[in-house]
Structure formats: C-alpha cells, structure tokens
Coordinates of C-alpha atoms in Angstrom, one line a residue:
Chain A
X1353 CA 34.6 -18.4 -120.0
X1354 CA 33.1 -19.5 -123.4
X1355 CA 34.2 -16.1 -124.7
X1356 CA 37.8 -16.4 -123.7
X1357 CA 38.0 -20.0 -125.0
X1358 CA 36.5 -19.1 -128.3
X1359 CA 38.3 -15.8 -128.9
X1360 CA 41.7 -16.4 -127.2
X1361 CA 42.5 -19.7 -126.2
X1362 CA 41.3 -21.7 -129.2
X1363 CA 42.8 -19.4 -132.0
X1364 CA 46.2 -19.6 -129.9
X1365 CA 46.3 -23.2 -130.3
X1366 CA 47.7 -25.1 -133.5
X1367 CA 45.4 -27.8 -135.0
X1368 CA 45.6 -30.7 -133.1
X1369 CA 44.3 -32.5 -129.9
X1370 CA 44.7 -29.5 -127.7
X1371 CA 42.6 -27.5 -129.9
X1372 CA 39.8 -30.3 -130.2
X1373 CA 39.7 -30.5 -126.4
X1374 CA 39.5 -26.6 -125.9
X1375 CA 36.5 -26.6 -128.4
X1376 CA 34.7 -29.4 -126.6
X1377 CA 35.2 -27.8 -123.4
X1378 CA 33.7 -24.8 -124.8
X1379 CA 30.8 -26.9 -126.2
X1380 CA 30.3 -28.5 -122.7
X1381 CA 30.0 -25.2 -120.9
X1382 CA 27.5 -24.1 -123.5
X1383 CA 25.2 -27.3 -123.1
X1384 CA 25.6 -26.9 -119.1
X1385 CA 24.7 -23.3 -119.1
X1386 CA 21.5 -23.9 -121.1
X1387 CA 20.7 -26.8 -118.7
X1388 CA 21.6 -25.4 -115.5
X1389 CA 18.2 -23.5 -114.5
X1390 CA 16.3 -26.9 -115.3
X1391 CA 18.8 -29.7 -114.2
X1392 CA 17.5 -30.5 -110.7
X1393 CA 13.8 -30.5 -112.0
X1394 CA 14.7 -32.5 -114.9
X1395 CA 16.2 -35.3 -112.6
X1396 CA 13.0 -35.1 -110.4
X1397 CA 10.6 -35.6 -113.4
X1398 CA 13.2 -38.6 -114.4
X1399 CA 12.4 -40.0 -111.0
X1400 CA 8.7 -39.7 -111.6
X1401 CA 8.9 -41.5 -115.2
X1402 CA 10.8 -44.4 -113.5
X1403 CA 8.3 -44.6 -110.8
X1404 CA 5.5 -44.9 -113.5
X1405 CA 7.1 -47.5 -115.3
X1406 CA 7.7 -49.3 -112.2
X1407 CA 4.1 -49.3 -111.3
X1408 CA 3.0 -50.2 -114.7
X1409 CA 5.2 -53.3 -114.2
X1410 CA 4.2 -54.3 -110.7
X1411 CA 0.5 -53.9 -111.9
X1412 CA 1.0 -56.9 -114.4
X1413 CA 3.5 -58.8 -112.5
X1414 CA 3.1 -62.4 -113.2
X1415 CA 5.6 -65.1 -113.5
X1416 CA 7.8 -67.7 -111.1
X1417 CA 9.5 -66.9 -107.7
X1418 CA 12.5 -64.9 -109.3
X1419 CA 9.9 -62.6 -110.9
X1420 CA 8.1 -62.0 -107.9
X1421 CA 11.4 -61.7 -105.8
X1422 CA 12.3 -58.9 -108.1
X1423 CA 9.0 -57.3 -108.2
X1424 CA 9.2 -56.9 -104.4
X1425 CA 12.8 -55.5 -104.6
X1426 CA 11.2 -53.0 -107.1
X1427 CA 8.4 -52.3 -104.8
X1428 CA 10.9 -51.7 -101.8
X1429 CA 12.8 -49.3 -104.2
X1430 CA 9.8 -47.3 -105.0
X1431 CA 8.6 -46.7 -101.5
X1432 CA 10.8 -43.6 -101.3
X1433 CA 10.1 -40.2 -103.1
X1434 CA 12.1 -37.6 -104.5
X1435 CA 14.3 -35.4 -102.0
X1436 CA 15.2 -31.7 -101.8
X1437 CA 18.7 -33.0 -102.1
X1438 CA 19.6 -33.5 -105.8
X1439 CA 22.2 -36.2 -104.8
X1440 CA 19.6 -38.3 -102.7
X1441 CA 17.2 -38.0 -105.7
X1442 CA 19.9 -39.2 -108.1
X1443 CA 20.7 -42.2 -105.9
X1444 CA 16.9 -43.2 -105.6
X1445 CA 16.6 -42.7 -109.3
X1446 CA 19.3 -45.2 -109.6
X1447 CA 17.9 -47.7 -107.1
X1448 CA 14.5 -47.8 -109.0
X1449 CA 15.8 -48.0 -112.6
X1450 CA 18.3 -50.8 -111.5
X1451 CA 15.6 -52.7 -109.8
X1452 CA 13.4 -52.3 -113.0
X1453 CA 16.2 -53.3 -115.2
X1454 CA 16.7 -56.4 -113.0
X1455 CA 12.9 -57.3 -113.0
X1456 CA 13.0 -57.0 -117.0
X1457 CA 16.0 -59.3 -117.1
X1458 CA 14.3 -61.8 -114.5
X1459 CA 10.9 -61.4 -115.9
X1460 CA 12.1 -62.2 -119.2
X1461 CA 13.4 -65.4 -118.2
X1462 CA 11.2 -66.4 -115.6
X1463 CA 8.1 -64.4 -116.1
X1464 CA 4.6 -65.6 -118.0
X1465 CA 4.3 -65.0 -121.7
X1466 CA 1.6 -62.6 -121.1
X1467 CA 3.8 -60.7 -118.6
X1468 CA 6.7 -60.6 -121.1
X1469 CA 4.4 -59.2 -123.7
X1470 CA 2.9 -56.5 -121.7
X1471 CA 6.4 -55.7 -120.2
X1472 CA 7.9 -55.2 -123.7
X1473 CA 5.1 -52.8 -124.6
X1474 CA 5.7 -50.9 -121.3
X1475 CA 9.5 -50.8 -121.5
X1476 CA 9.4 -49.7 -125.2
X1477 CA 7.2 -46.7 -124.3
X1478 CA 9.1 -45.6 -121.7
X1479 CA 12.4 -46.2 -123.4
X1480 CA 11.2 -44.1 -126.4
X1481 CA 10.0 -41.3 -124.2
X1482 CA 13.2 -41.2 -122.2
X1483 CA 15.5 -41.3 -125.4
X1484 CA 13.5 -38.4 -127.0
X1485 CA 13.8 -36.4 -123.9
X1486 CA 17.6 -37.2 -123.7
X1487 CA 17.9 -36.3 -127.2
X1488 CA 16.6 -32.9 -126.6
X1489 CA 18.2 -32.3 -123.2
X1490 CA 21.7 -32.9 -125.2
X1491 CA 20.6 -31.4 -128.5
X1492 CA 23.3 -28.8 -128.3
X1493 CA 25.9 -31.4 -128.8
X1494 CA 25.0 -31.6 -132.4
X1495 CA 24.2 -35.2 -133.0
X1496 CA 20.5 -34.4 -134.5
X1497 CA 19.8 -34.0 -138.1
X1498 CA 16.2 -32.7 -137.2
X1499 CA 15.5 -29.6 -135.2
X1500 CA 15.2 -30.5 -131.3
X1501 CA 12.7 -28.6 -128.7
X1502 CA 14.0 -25.9 -126.9
X1503 CA 14.9 -26.8 -123.3
X1504 CA 12.1 -24.6 -121.8
X1505 CA 9.5 -26.4 -124.3
X1506 CA 11.0 -29.7 -123.1
X1507 CA 10.5 -29.1 -119.5
X1508 CA 6.9 -27.8 -120.1
X1509 CA 6.2 -31.0 -121.8
X1510 CA 7.7 -33.1 -119.2
X1511 CA 6.0 -31.3 -116.6
X1512 CA 2.7 -31.6 -118.3
X1513 CA 3.2 -35.3 -118.6
X1514 CA 4.4 -36.2 -114.9
X1515 CA 3.0 -33.2 -112.8
Chain B
X1492 CA 3.9 -77.9 -119.9
X1493 CA 3.2 -75.8 -123.1
X1494 CA 5.3 -75.8 -126.3
X1495 CA 6.6 -72.5 -125.9
X1496 CA 7.9 -73.1 -122.3
X1497 CA 9.7 -76.2 -123.3
X1498 CA 11.4 -74.3 -126.0
X1499 CA 12.2 -71.6 -123.5
X1500 CA 13.6 -74.0 -120.9
X1501 CA 15.6 -75.8 -123.8
X1502 CA 16.9 -72.4 -125.0
X1503 CA 17.8 -71.4 -121.5
X1504 CA 19.8 -74.6 -121.1
X1505 CA 21.6 -74.4 -124.3
X1506 CA 22.2 -70.6 -124.0
X1507 CA 25.4 -70.2 -121.9
X1508 CA 25.8 -66.8 -120.7
X1509 CA 29.4 -67.7 -119.7
X1510 CA 30.6 -68.5 -123.2
X1511 CA 33.1 -66.1 -124.2
X1512 CA 35.9 -65.9 -126.6
X1513 CA 38.8 -66.8 -124.3
X1514 CA 41.0 -63.7 -125.3
X1515 CA 37.9 -61.4 -124.7
X1516 CA 37.3 -63.1 -121.4
X1517 CA 40.9 -62.3 -120.4
X1518 CA 40.4 -58.8 -121.4
X1519 CA 37.1 -58.4 -119.3
X1520 CA 38.9 -60.0 -116.4
X1521 CA 41.5 -57.5 -116.6
X1522 CA 39.0 -54.7 -117.1
X1523 CA 37.3 -55.7 -113.7
X1524 CA 40.4 -56.1 -111.9
X1525 CA 41.6 -52.5 -113.1
X1526 CA 38.4 -50.7 -112.0
X1527 CA 40.5 -47.9 -109.9
X1528 CA 39.3 -45.0 -108.1
X1529 CA 42.9 -43.3 -108.9
X1530 CA 42.7 -40.8 -111.7
X1531 CA 44.6 -41.8 -114.9
X1532 CA 47.4 -39.3 -115.5
X1533 CA 47.7 -38.9 -119.3
X1534 CA 51.3 -39.5 -120.6
X1535 CA 53.4 -36.7 -121.5
X1536 CA 55.8 -36.5 -124.6
X1537 CA 58.5 -36.0 -122.0
X1538 CA 57.7 -39.4 -120.6
X1539 CA 57.1 -41.0 -124.0
X1540 CA 60.6 -40.1 -125.6
X1541 CA 62.6 -42.2 -122.9
X1542 CA 60.1 -45.1 -122.7
X1543 CA 60.7 -45.5 -126.6
X1544 CA 64.5 -45.3 -126.5
X1545 CA 64.3 -47.8 -123.9
X1546 CA 61.9 -50.2 -125.7
X1547 CA 63.9 -49.8 -128.9
X1548 CA 67.1 -50.4 -127.3
X1549 CA 65.7 -53.8 -125.7
X1550 CA 64.5 -54.6 -129.2
X1551 CA 68.1 -54.1 -130.4
X1552 CA 67.0 -51.4 -132.6
X1553 CA 69.7 -48.7 -132.9
X1554 CA 67.5 -45.5 -133.7
X1555 CA 67.3 -41.9 -132.6
X1556 CA 64.0 -41.1 -131.2
X1557 CA 62.8 -37.6 -132.8
X1558 CA 59.8 -35.1 -132.8
X1559 CA 57.4 -37.2 -130.3
X1560 CA 54.1 -35.4 -130.4
X1561 CA 50.7 -36.4 -129.2
X1562 CA 48.4 -37.4 -132.0
X1563 CA 44.6 -36.4 -131.7
X1564 CA 41.8 -38.7 -132.7
X1565 CA 39.8 -41.4 -131.1
X1566 CA 39.1 -41.4 -127.5
X1567 CA 40.0 -44.9 -127.0
X1568 CA 43.8 -45.1 -126.9
X1569 CA 46.4 -42.6 -126.3
X1570 CA 48.5 -42.1 -129.4
X1571 CA 51.9 -40.4 -130.2
X1572 CA 53.6 -39.8 -133.5
X1573 CA 57.1 -39.8 -133.5
X1574 CA 60.2 -40.1 -136.0
X1575 CA 63.0 -42.6 -136.0
X1576 CA 66.5 -42.0 -137.6
X1577 CA 68.4 -45.3 -138.4
X1578 CA 71.6 -45.7 -140.3
X1579 CA 70.9 -47.3 -143.8
X1580 CA 67.1 -46.8 -143.5
X1581 CA 67.1 -42.8 -143.0
X1582 CA 64.2 -41.3 -141.1
X1583 CA 60.8 -43.0 -140.7
X1584 CA 57.6 -41.9 -139.2
X1585 CA 55.8 -44.1 -136.7
X1586 CA 52.8 -44.2 -134.3
X1587 CA 52.7 -45.4 -130.8
X1588 CA 49.2 -46.7 -129.2
X1589 CA 48.8 -47.2 -125.8
X1590 CA 46.0 -48.2 -123.6
X1591 CA 45.0 -45.7 -121.1
X1592 CA 44.2 -46.9 -117.6
X1593 CA 40.5 -47.9 -118.4
X1594 CA 39.8 -47.5 -122.0
X1595 CA 36.2 -46.8 -122.9
X1596 CA 36.6 -49.8 -125.2
X1597 CA 38.7 -52.5 -123.6
X1598 CA 40.6 -54.7 -126.0
X1599 CA 43.9 -56.5 -126.5
X1600 CA 46.9 -55.0 -128.2
X1601 CA 48.3 -58.4 -129.3
X1602 CA 45.3 -59.3 -131.3
X1603 CA 45.4 -55.7 -132.9
X1604 CA 49.1 -56.5 -133.9
X1605 CA 48.2 -59.7 -135.2
X1606 CA 45.2 -58.7 -137.2
X1607 CA 47.1 -55.6 -138.7
X1608 CA 50.2 -57.8 -139.7
X1609 CA 47.7 -60.5 -141.2
X1610 CA 45.9 -57.9 -143.0
X1611 CA 49.0 -56.5 -144.9
X1612 CA 48.6 -57.2 -148.6
X1613 CA 44.7 -57.9 -148.3
X1614 CA 43.8 -54.1 -147.5
X1615 CA 45.8 -51.0 -147.0
X1616 CA 46.8 -51.0 -143.4
X1617 CA 49.6 -49.4 -141.3
X1618 CA 52.7 -51.9 -141.0
X1619 CA 52.9 -53.0 -137.3
X1620 CA 56.5 -53.0 -136.2
X1621 CA 56.6 -53.6 -132.2
X1622 CA 54.4 -54.9 -129.6
X1623 CA 54.7 -54.2 -125.8
X1624 CA 51.8 -56.7 -124.9
X1625 CA 52.0 -56.4 -121.2
X1626 CA 52.9 -52.8 -121.0
X1627 CA 56.3 -53.7 -119.4
X1628 CA 58.1 -50.6 -120.8
X1629 CA 55.1 -48.3 -121.5
X1630 CA 53.3 -48.9 -118.3
X1631 CA 50.4 -50.0 -120.4
X1632 CA 49.9 -52.4 -123.5
X1633 CA 51.1 -50.7 -126.4
X1634 CA 51.9 -51.2 -130.1
X1635 CA 54.1 -49.3 -132.8
X1636 CA 53.1 -49.2 -136.5
X1637 CA 54.1 -46.9 -139.5
X1638 CA 52.5 -43.4 -139.8
X1639 CA 50.3 -43.2 -143.0
X1640 CA 49.6 -40.1 -144.5
X1641 CA 45.8 -39.3 -145.0
X1642 CA 42.8 -37.6 -143.8
X1643 CA 39.4 -38.9 -142.3
X1644 CA 37.1 -36.3 -144.0
X1645 CA 37.5 -33.6 -146.8
X1646 CA 40.2 -31.1 -146.0
X1647 CA 39.0 -27.4 -145.8
X1648 CA 35.1 -28.2 -145.3
X1649 CA 34.1 -28.1 -141.6
X1650 CA 31.9 -31.3 -141.4
X1651 CA 31.4 -34.0 -138.9
X1652 CA 31.1 -34.5 -135.2
X1653 CA 33.4 -36.0 -133.1
X1654 CA 34.9 -39.7 -133.7
X1655 CA 34.2 -39.5 -137.6
X1656 CA 30.5 -39.4 -137.1
X1657 CA 28.4 -37.5 -139.6
X1658 CA 31.0 -36.8 -142.2
X1659 CA 29.7 -35.4 -145.5
X1660 CA 31.9 -36.1 -148.1
X1661 CA 29.8 -34.5 -151.0
X1662 CA 28.9 -36.1 -154.3
X1663 CA 32.0 -36.2 -156.1
X1664 CA 34.2 -37.4 -153.3
X1665 CA 31.6 -40.0 -152.2
X1666 CA 31.6 -41.7 -155.5
X1667 CA 35.3 -42.0 -155.6
X1668 CA 35.5 -43.4 -151.9
X1669 CA 32.6 -45.4 -151.7
X1670 CA 33.6 -47.9 -154.4
X1671 CA 37.1 -48.6 -152.5
X1672 CA 35.6 -48.8 -149.1
X1673 CA 33.0 -51.6 -150.2
X1674 CA 35.9 -53.5 -152.2
X1675 CA 38.0 -53.4 -149.1
X1676 CA 35.2 -54.8 -146.9
X1677 CA 34.7 -57.5 -149.5
X1678 CA 38.4 -58.4 -149.4
X1679 CA 38.4 -58.4 -145.4
X1680 CA 35.6 -60.9 -145.2
X1681 CA 37.3 -62.8 -147.9
X1682 CA 40.5 -63.3 -146.2
X1683 CA 41.8 -66.7 -145.6
X1684 CA 42.0 -66.4 -141.8
X1685 CA 42.2 -70.1 -141.3
X1686 CA 45.9 -70.0 -142.9
X1687 CA 46.8 -66.6 -141.2
X1688 CA 49.2 -66.2 -138.4
X1689 CA 46.6 -65.1 -135.9
X1690 CA 46.8 -67.2 -132.6
X1691 CA 45.0 -64.6 -130.3
X1692 CA 42.0 -65.3 -132.3
X1693 CA 39.8 -68.1 -131.6
X1694 CA 37.2 -69.3 -134.0
X1695 CA 33.5 -69.6 -133.1
X1696 CA 32.9 -73.0 -134.3
X1697 CA 31.6 -75.1 -131.1
X1698 CA 28.2 -74.6 -132.7
X1699 CA 26.5 -72.4 -135.1
X1700 CA 25.3 -70.0 -132.6
X1701 CA 28.5 -69.2 -130.9
X1702 CA 29.5 -66.5 -133.1
X1703 CA 26.6 -64.3 -132.1
X1704 CA 26.5 -65.8 -128.5
X1705 CA 30.2 -64.4 -127.9
X1706 CA 29.1 -61.2 -128.7
X1707 CA 25.9 -60.8 -126.6
X1708 CA 27.9 -62.2 -123.8
X1709 CA 30.7 -59.9 -124.3
X1710 CA 28.7 -56.7 -124.4
X1711 CA 26.2 -57.6 -121.8
X1712 CA 29.1 -58.3 -119.4
X1713 CA 30.5 -54.9 -120.2
X1714 CA 27.2 -53.3 -119.5
X1715 CA 27.2 -54.8 -115.9
X1716 CA 30.6 -53.6 -115.2
X1717 CA 30.2 -49.9 -116.9
X1718 CA 26.7 -48.8 -116.7
X1719 CA 26.6 -45.7 -115.0
X1720 CA 22.6 -45.3 -114.9
X1721 CA 20.6 -48.6 -115.4
X1722 CA 18.4 -48.7 -118.4
X1723 CA 15.4 -51.3 -118.4
X1724 CA 15.5 -51.0 -122.5
X1725 CA 19.2 -52.9 -122.0
X1726 CA 17.8 -55.7 -120.2
X1727 CA 14.7 -56.2 -122.6
X1728 CA 17.2 -56.0 -125.7
X1729 CA 19.6 -58.4 -124.0
X1730 CA 16.8 -61.0 -123.7
X1731 CA 15.7 -60.3 -127.3
X1732 CA 19.5 -60.9 -128.4
X1733 CA 19.7 -64.1 -126.2
X1734 CA 16.3 -65.3 -128.0
X1735 CA 17.2 -64.5 -131.5
X1736 CA 20.8 -65.6 -131.8
X1737 CA 21.3 -66.5 -135.8
X1738 CA 23.3 -69.3 -137.0
X1739 CA 26.8 -68.4 -138.6
X1740 CA 27.8 -71.1 -141.0
X1741 CA 31.2 -69.6 -142.1
X1742 CA 33.0 -67.3 -139.8
X1743 CA 34.9 -64.6 -141.6
X1744 CA 37.4 -61.8 -140.2
X1745 CA 35.0 -58.9 -139.0
X1746 CA 36.6 -55.5 -138.6
X1747 CA 33.9 -54.6 -135.9
X1748 CA 34.1 -50.8 -136.3
X1749 CA 34.0 -50.4 -140.2
X1750 CA 32.6 -46.9 -140.8
X1751 CA 33.9 -43.3 -141.8
X1752 CA 36.4 -41.9 -139.4
X1753 CA 38.1 -45.3 -139.5
X1754 CA 39.8 -45.2 -142.7
X1755 CA 41.9 -42.5 -144.4
X1756 CA 42.3 -41.2 -147.7
X1757 CA 44.7 -39.1 -149.9
X1758 CA 43.1 -35.7 -150.2
X1759 CA 44.5 -35.1 -153.6
X1760 CA 43.9 -38.5 -155.5
X1761 CA 40.9 -39.6 -153.0
X1762 CA 42.6 -43.1 -152.8
X1763 CA 42.0 -44.7 -149.6
X1764 CA 45.4 -45.3 -147.8
X1765 CA 44.7 -47.2 -144.8
X1766 CA 41.8 -49.1 -143.0
X1767 CA 42.3 -48.2 -139.2
X1768 CA 41.1 -49.1 -135.8
X1769 CA 41.1 -52.8 -136.0
X1770 CA 40.8 -53.4 -132.2
X1771 CA 37.2 -55.1 -132.3
X1772 CA 38.4 -57.3 -135.0
X1773 CA 37.2 -60.9 -134.5
X1774 CA 36.0 -63.8 -136.2
X1775 CA 32.4 -63.7 -136.7
X1776 CA 29.5 -63.0 -139.0
X1777 CA 30.0 -60.9 -142.0
X1778 CA 26.3 -59.5 -141.4
X1779 CA 28.0 -57.6 -138.3
X1780 CA 30.1 -55.2 -140.3
X1781 CA 27.1 -54.7 -142.8
X1782 CA 24.8 -53.8 -140.2
X1783 CA 27.1 -51.7 -138.1
X1784 CA 27.7 -49.6 -141.3
X1785 CA 24.2 -49.5 -142.0
X1786 CA 22.9 -48.0 -138.6
X1787 CA 21.0 -44.8 -139.3
X1788 CA 22.6 -42.8 -136.4
X1789 CA 25.9 -43.1 -138.2
X1790 CA 24.7 -42.0 -141.4
X1791 CA 24.1 -38.7 -142.8
X1792 CA 21.3 -37.2 -144.8
X1793 CA 22.2 -34.8 -147.8
X1794 CA 19.8 -33.1 -150.0
X1795 CA 17.3 -35.6 -148.6
X1796 CA 19.0 -38.6 -149.3
X1797 CA 20.3 -41.0 -146.7
X1798 CA 23.8 -42.2 -146.8
X1799 CA 24.9 -45.2 -144.6
X1800 CA 28.3 -44.0 -142.9
X1801 CA 28.1 -40.9 -145.3
X1802 CA 28.9 -43.0 -148.2
X1803 CA 26.4 -45.4 -149.3
X1804 CA 22.9 -45.5 -150.4
X1805 CA 21.2 -48.2 -148.4
X1806 CA 19.9 -50.7 -151.4
X1807 CA 22.8 -49.9 -153.5
X1808 CA 25.2 -51.2 -150.8
X1809 CA 23.2 -54.1 -150.2
X1810 CA 22.9 -55.2 -153.9
X1811 CA 26.7 -54.3 -154.5
X1812 CA 28.2 -56.0 -151.5
X1813 CA 26.1 -59.1 -152.2
X1814 CA 27.3 -59.0 -156.0
X1815 CA 30.8 -58.4 -155.3
X1816 CA 31.4 -60.6 -152.4
X1817 CA 28.8 -63.7 -153.7
X1818 CA 27.5 -63.7 -150.1
X1819 CA 23.7 -63.9 -149.3
X1820 CA 22.4 -61.1 -147.2
X1821 CA 19.9 -62.6 -144.9
X1822 CA 17.6 -59.9 -143.6
X1823 CA 16.7 -61.5 -140.4
X1824 CA 20.4 -62.0 -139.6
X1825 CA 21.0 -58.4 -140.7
X1826 CA 18.3 -57.3 -138.4
X1827 CA 19.9 -59.1 -135.3
X1828 CA 23.2 -57.7 -135.8
X1829 CA 21.9 -54.1 -136.2
X1830 CA 20.3 -54.6 -132.9
X1831 CA 23.4 -56.1 -131.3
X1832 CA 25.6 -53.1 -132.9
X1833 CA 23.3 -50.9 -131.5
X1834 CA 23.3 -52.4 -128.1
X1835 CA 27.1 -52.5 -128.2
X1836 CA 27.4 -49.0 -129.1
X1837 CA 24.9 -47.9 -126.2
X1838 CA 27.0 -50.0 -123.9
X1839 CA 30.3 -48.0 -125.1
X1840 CA 28.6 -44.5 -125.3
X1841 CA 26.5 -44.6 -122.3
X1842 CA 28.1 -47.1 -120.2
X1843 CA 31.9 -47.2 -120.8
X1844 CA 32.5 -43.7 -122.3
X1845 CA 30.7 -41.9 -119.3
X1846 CA 32.0 -44.3 -116.6
X1847 CA 35.7 -43.8 -118.0
X1848 CA 35.2 -39.9 -118.2
X1849 CA 33.5 -39.7 -114.6
X1850 CA 36.3 -41.7 -113.0
X1851 CA 39.0 -39.7 -114.9
X1852 CA 40.4 -42.7 -116.3
X1853 CA 41.0 -41.6 -120.0
X1854 CA 43.3 -39.0 -121.6
X1855 CA 40.2 -37.7 -123.5
X1856 CA 37.5 -37.1 -120.8
X1857 CA 35.7 -34.3 -122.8
X1858 CA 35.8 -36.2 -125.8
X1859 CA 34.0 -39.3 -124.2
X1860 CA 31.4 -37.3 -122.6
X1861 CA 30.7 -35.6 -125.9
X1862 CA 30.4 -38.9 -127.7
X1863 CA 28.1 -40.2 -125.0
X1864 CA 25.4 -38.0 -126.2
X1865 CA 25.0 -40.2 -129.5
X1866 CA 24.1 -43.1 -127.2
X1867 CA 20.6 -41.5 -126.8
X1868 CA 20.2 -41.5 -130.7
X1869 CA 21.1 -45.2 -130.7
X1870 CA 18.8 -45.8 -127.8
X1871 CA 16.0 -44.7 -130.0
X1872 CA 17.2 -46.6 -133.0
X1873 CA 17.2 -49.6 -130.7
X1874 CA 13.4 -49.1 -129.8
X1875 CA 12.7 -48.7 -133.7
X1876 CA 14.4 -51.9 -134.7
X1877 CA 13.0 -53.8 -131.8
X1878 CA 9.4 -52.8 -133.0
X1879 CA 10.1 -52.8 -136.7
X1880 CA 11.6 -56.2 -137.3
X1881 CA 13.4 -57.2 -140.6
X1882 CA 11.7 -55.9 -143.7
X1883 CA 13.4 -57.2 -146.8
X1884 CA 13.8 -60.3 -148.6
X1885 CA 17.1 -62.2 -148.8
X1886 CA 19.5 -60.5 -151.4
X1887 CA 21.8 -63.1 -153.0

C-alpha cells in the first residue's frame, strides 16, 4: 500500500490538499507498520507505568477528605490488572490515569504541603519518562531534531524498567 | 492555621474557575452541545458553489461564482478558494472559511471577522467581506475574505512538517522576513483596540489577573471536554497555572497563534503579504504572543543555532521587541505564558486533534493525527519549564 501511494497515487495528484493527505496516509502507514509488532505490549507496559505512579502517590497520600476520597478511587481503579484483550487493558489504563489525574487535581487543592511537594516530584518524573517514550514511539512522524531510539531498543528499555 | 494555608484558601476564594470571556464561554457551550457520534462529511466543491450563489444573492451581490476549489492548509477550518465576476469590478479571488462539525480549535467566526476588519491598515491582512455567523446558508459558521498571494515557506526547498512547523528559511530569507514579522507583532500590540469596532471581544479588566485567568479556565475546560487519554501532568500544570496567574496592567490585542506558517510572503520580494489565522485573537497580555513564539518545539536548529519559530535568535528577539515596542518583558510573566501556551498546545494536539480525528469530525483526520505527535514534544517542554523556572532579568 505504501509503495502504491508513493509511486502511483501521490505522483498522479496535483499539488494541493489531496496530495498532502495521500502523503500523510503513506506516512501513517509507515509508522503503524513499524509499531504493529510492539503495540499490544507497549500498552501493557504503559499500564504498568501508570500503576507505579499510582502506587507512589498512594504511598505518600496526605490531605483533607477530598484528597483521601480521590485516593480511594485510585486504589479501586488499581485493583485490576492488565487483560489479554487489548481493548480491556486500554479501558483499565484510562481508568487508572483518570483517577491519578483527579487525585493530582484534588491533592493540589486539598493535600498537605508535603504531599503536594512529593506529588509534584513523582508526577514530573513519570511525565518526563512518558513523554520521552511517546516521542520515540512516534519518532517516525518527524518532529524530533535529535535521533530517536529504534522501536526494538525502546521496547527493550521499557521492558527492563517495568518487567 | 499556617500563613501558607491562609494564602491558599484566600487564593481559592479569589480564583473563580468559572470566569471566562463571555464570547469564549458561548463557543465552549456550543462545543459541548455539538459533541456528536455522527461522522462529519466534508463539504464538496459541488455543494459550495450553489451555497455561495445563494449567500451572495441574499447579500444582494450580483456576481458569477467561478473556479471553486478546496484549499489546503491548516486542519482547523474547511477552506475553499473561488473567483467572483462582477460588472464594473471584474474578476476577484476570495477564500471561504467554514467551521467543520467539531474543529480541533473551536472559535467564533464573528470574532475573526471583526478582528480582521479592525486590523486592516495596522498590519497586512486579507479584506474580510462577508460573514455567515450562524451558518444559516453554509450549514456551519463561515467567513469570506479576499485571497492574498503568498507562500508560507521557501518555494522549491522541501522544508517543514505539517502546519508550518519546522520551516527552515535559510540565512538570507530569514534576515529579510524576521524584521517584518517582529515589526508587525509590535504593531498588533500597539493597536488602539479601545477605539476599534470589535464588539465580540471583551476586555479582561475586572481585576488585574483576569487576562491570565480567562485563558487558564478556557483551556482547562477544553481539556476536560476533549481529552482522549488522561494525563496527570495536565492536572499538575493546571494547578501551577492557577497558583501563578500574573497581573496584566494594560491589555493589548494578542494574535494568539503568531508563528511561521501563519503568515505568507511574496517569494520574489520576500515582503510579508498577510498575517493569517486570527481565530485565537483576544485582548490580553502581550507576553502571551512572545512566549508562544519562543517555545522551543516551534523553533528550528540550523548549523548549531536555535531560531524561535525558524526566524529569531532568542536574545535578539527579546531585546529588539523590547526596544521597538517600548514594553518591559518580565521574565516571570514570560515564563508563565510559556507554560500556559505549552498547556494550550498540548490540549489542542493530544486532546482536541485526536478526539476530532477519532470521532471523524473533521475534514482533515490524517493531518490532525499527524499534528498530535508534536504534543509529546510539548509535553517534555512542560516538564522542563515547570522544573526550570524563569531565568532572565527583566528587559526594558
């Protein structure tokens, strides 16, 4: 499909939106082709990374009623693990990260000063790791000025961190 | 009760997270109402032709509509170019901009119409001619403006990613264009908006913090509506923004999306022929435009030198803007707006663009999912900015 787009469809289109879109479709197909072998495992590891951040936050939880209520919601979301069905894992990942986001929002308002300070450290650490992973994962889209990791290398490093 | 907790309570009392610019609040209400499971069908040239004829007839414009063609470019609005033949005037070329069902940037066409009209004579902009504010003829809100010739990047040199990101101008062209783009930014900020006919724009003057507060509330609300995958950092940054809203003493017209890709120039003379994409324009703090343009992910690196938006060396830009405008650049306020702009850009890239494409609500799904990837670069930038803090002395 990529070859057909590159050699037949794109050259046949005049400059303009149709040509731009066809080139973007070819680009997407390249990225999806490279990610395909790793996609399910990548999502499982993302779930593990979210669980670790959740555990870190629950371990330091301190604040008013709202903070504790948000902590309880997070703890409940974290009771389930990954599933062989990627759709279920994705749903659970959403539930855990939504609960963390809500705890960060609530804790920022209602948490103790110490909790807020430690929470900031944990969230920034996890966010930096996540953004670096995603930048490598989508490195094929060409927004990086520096070289990105190959996907096998990215996955090996991710596995080593969360195995 | 400690002093810190008293200040915290006081700030929470003062900080009103429902405070939004009224026109923006209406846009967001419309956005929440329009969330639809039905895919959007892009308009065809064959549909646009009779719609234009109907619209112009209703405006009592006697004209022949010719050569309707889809126009490429940004993913936010559907755009068509067309010619009009009118007796006594001849043939003129125009652009029609229409909202898709759910734009990745929901804004108000009446505002865009008003600000383009007000900016005529201040900086080069297209002439806006007609407005279908409610979409009564085109199905969605639309504006029609004059077509202006120009390019967004050097012709014949493959450069840049989508949406005008990463355009490399090269030394000679950069020198010619950078001066003009800076002068025009100074002119935008110097525009006397109090005398301008822009009734859809409200000034953030209830208190000194309203300018920043309106924006924090705007984009945090969009995040809640559009997020596809929650991100804990967004909640942390939202809190940081609430805790650090700076004062704005003298609101100006802020373009809101001032960067390469959003102006066009004559490829032969290098003269900037139009400043485009005014949909995020508002009254606010001039630091907002400066901070946006200075965001690292919107820049380029050429021969080891970094250029903000492909045009400006950082220190040169800060010094020259300050000298030419006579305005003080406060590093703490600049830092706040860098983080706010980063936050807004992540909301748009990883929230609205992905949501709009996932739900088939745009005419440019592939463009939007491609642009989304830049959100991860901005995500790293937010971490850097939050950790680093402001680092310069005021420039005046």
